[in-house]
């Protein structure tokens, strides 16, 4: 034992003694967290009458029964995530929670015995455990390599304890609390203030773990620690976590309530992005449910104008048509509202958020419910056919605690085929999981990516890939600006890739107007990513009946005080079908650059346009897509391939197309992106395989206005004009375009142009 | 008009006059090809009573009604496949056939009018048409760029003509036959003997086109031409088609019957492979149906021991669990038994092949039927719940007219998850669509490729990609040996990539034994691909309960008179997870070689094993796969990536792993391929992510035997021994392996080995 650990043990001892005095607040019945005595009665009365609940119950029973048969294993902690001991302890906490619930619902003692035996096994081992042997984490746990996972464990196990509380003898409870729960709660809080006293999804788990066990043990002092954090922590304001994020800003509020206050915007957008919001939703909501049951006077679901309930709807809106989350910032693709966290969210949201019948249609798709009163009410709603479709709208969500730090816009348009969805990001940094991609976007058609956001460079819980943790390519590639569909100046990332600077800044919404379903606009400005350079990007989804599907118009204005090189990549998914420009391919592949993500791109070819437009058609998932870009003859048109400098094959070999403007001060990038036609390998018939855009032209461009003409193949023209500094609905505008006067009222103008 | 065309026109004139004399064989009723007067009665009596038939009828009616509304368009031919005029004429022939059928079934004159009007429009245009302006084909058509598509047209339009024959006046028929059908049939036969007088899927279409119209016109002379080909053709025996295939061997029989005799093996395997068999099935079967209706005395379905019916089952067995054909030789991936050709095949096969109830389950999946008596009988069978599952077995199909030219083996094994399927090719060249890939294989799990066959380099009917035709990369890459999972000697393709030599040779089956479902074996030898080198490959799917899933054991023996370099590629699908060997990645990518397909491979990394085994684990479709290969320390372990020297981005950027042995005479390649574990991005839990194979060892190897020991992670060993020159069931064998005596009877031995 080293001196540091010794000090810490004494501290634990003192605090443990201290909190023991406070533990008997008032007499409390059990269960009381996610299940209540009253709720259990209701559930028992409905057994066999509510198909979705019964189905879930049967599935959970089968799973738990199999585990009971297999016997309890509580191995000495050793592995990273993906490894045996990690996965075993993870499985234990998931199963013990279910076993506790089964005991309450089915009133079958074998489940209580299983919970008790496992708790006792942990209580026997825990006091003997040193810090976890894997050393990578800034906050190492005991059961797991990081306190985060230890906290997961306690969040679930507290519920199991609550379920068998009355089944256990007083001595058994005393033993468990003394040797397992209190030291456990203290270790992840007092023992790891750098983990517990933050605003971060990690801390949310830590706070809730402590809060849940505090509620079971009826310990108000401990509950206060959970809600409001440690009073003192001595955290160095320069200390960072493993992801490069700051631990804590000086003076920042901490604890569970601060973790609602700070990362959630008033619209319920969680600043880390939907993947981590999903991860945090379980502790946020299961603790809120528990608080509501035990301390209804707190009115937790009304806290910050009911942001917790609001955030459920926000999260559901941040998905594609398959229910998969848009992978903003660090997000692993494929995570969806079918995850267990979202089952909880939907059920709790339905029950405590006014029985919103749209949630029932999501629950139907999920096909399972929580085994508590919230899940029962959802299952009954589904049974009674109360479900209404969950209709995802075009929407903008503010970012930042007070909603003033930019945001994220989603524009959706129904074409003749699947829904098209534009995801446009102009948010704040998003804490340590943020990417340097101001004004970036991704574009979906149904569940397919048309222009992708790369997501993260990590194989979560796949042990062979760096223990399932973040890979170095997450920093060197996935977070870099060039990995995104946004502008890069002089081959450097936004804010120089500096987290501190990035965290101080955000983009600003300029315009969000979807009042006309045929012309849906999102527009934002960014003036800090490259000091001295102003970026203004506007994206419009236009539904023009002369096109097979709505198309995306992308307008990016760059104004700089000095000459720069600008790169605008489009990470198109699929295979090149044709271009309207000549390009040459190299006989050897070299990297596109030396750093800031460029070292991970192979240069697969470079072209030049001999006209005003560069056109690239590609093919994916039996459909054709065309990017038509307004370019100058000096622009380099670069085909890139991800995967250079990738010694462990951690990166996907996906394609990119980069429009490079060299040595210019100001620049205008304008492109139209079409989805068109289809091809079935069974019928072998290609329909509408060609773009319908003959030309994209910038017909006006000054400090106050930009005007784009889109010419169809039949020579008919549409004009889109945007006022760049005035979005007032009442402002009257007038400009001359090629000797014609164009007049309108409001921020933009869209019409025929002949 | 040039002199050549002039001569040809005179020839047509003479022949047309000649055949006019012969046209009135005997009085014949109409319709009589796919519909008969009797059949139409039956169909009308069942309308509204047979859901699958009614559903198809409604769909076809909707489609044809929409086309009738849109009006008839018969444009002057101009485009390649994928282009407007091509696709319009293609659509016309598909629709007119349907309109004819609707006229018969629904007795609604508007369909007859539509057919008549379109026929008259073609009869007006056809006599004015020159040869098609696109010059790429060895046999240019008039409506289309190749006679092949003209023949497609006539096969379908003959049916439409048959359906309205009685509706038309005698004069109208005379006009159509004189100006459209006779010259059309003569042009694709007399006018293009190099197209018509071959054994090839092209010629099958040509023969059938002529045969179908001959049946309608009751012209026995013309029918004889279809069945037996042109008596004289003056084809130069050295002439080749666009795919590099010979037009005709000297003395070869031609015509429809020869096209059954030659390319079909007695097992119903079509030598070009399943993709082209699918393409040819429609003319084969629709003409057979028509012959059976008009000339039942021919007993066409009994021809060559009923090979046409047999071939339907063969073709259905050459699919993965999604019904997609294994892309042997030139085959476009994604083509499946959902294609219209297979709907015809299944229905005709059911009706004329003894009502095999397994076919009904395929028809159910297809969800549509032919609108004739065969389709009616299938739909009634489905309605009456007669369908039984179509169970795909492990099977070997001989290749060659008499079944002596090697073959194709499919081994299937049901594991705990999806079916595993091994496709092992030891066939003949496969005519002009053949690839140089003796003893190659591909490996599937359910509908997913684990180790892929690249298929063809072509985007069928996608105009931007070389008019939808074969791309030059089909020759330079897809057909080359290195593009396949088989051995390459000295970086040259089998037979030096020489079609003439390849066509003279085939591999030979050594052993196919699936009598023990736990040890399913296919083994074949190839002695001509590289003169002086003998190749013997054996593939075994072993079901060992100690493994999660059955695994594939791959044993390739190479014996040569001289020293060579050998490359054995494995085109694994997915992302590298881990290796047990060190490798270095280059800072620039260079091509793996200069020619024979190597010029299309980037060298992404080279490793060396420091042990006896090289292990590569990859991840795809939420599953893990591991290749464990017995290697020497001198072997180079090469990571390759397809896509070098690809100026039009015609190739997919797929991965390959090549085991290279340099400067050796004899070599033994032994590998185990496992599918194991899974990972769900929603649960983020990886199970069984590691290989269960500790070691693969060659424990005995001489001219007569090879023995492999596979050691599991827990050190338990299995031994597989194969007699290399004796497959007799009765032979007794005995060898000494590491001081232990191993004795067995029969070709192979499999047991524990400790």
PDB file of C-alpha atoms in Angstrom, chain B residues 6 30 54 105 155 206 236 362 374 403 490 698 709:
ATOM      1  CA  UNK B   6     -26.280  -5.116-100.052  1.00  0.00           C
ATOM      2  CA  UNK B  30     -54.103 -19.405 -80.854  1.00  0.00           C
ATOM      3  CA  UNK B  54     -54.990 -12.577 -58.471  1.00  0.00           C
ATOM      4  CA  UNK B 105     -57.291 -13.502 -69.467  1.00  0.00           C
ATOM      5  CA  UNK B 155     -38.995 -13.915 -77.481  1.00  0.00           C
ATOM      6  CA  UNK B 206     -31.427 -16.188 -80.681  1.00  0.00           C
ATOM      7  CA  UNK B 236     -14.026 -18.687 -88.850  1.00  0.00           C
ATOM      8  CA  UNK B 362     -39.844 -20.539 -53.296  1.00  0.00           C
ATOM      9  CA  UNK B 374     -48.162 -23.000 -64.815  1.00  0.00           C
ATOM     10  CA  UNK B 403     -20.464 -34.601 -66.659  1.00  0.00           C
ATOM     11  CA  UNK B 490       4.740 -16.714 -60.200  1.00  0.00           C
ATOM     12  CA  UNK B 698       0.731 -30.327 -40.444  1.00  0.00           C
ATOM     13  CA  UNK B 709      -3.879 -31.442 -36.148  1.00  0.00           C
TER      14      UNK B 709
END
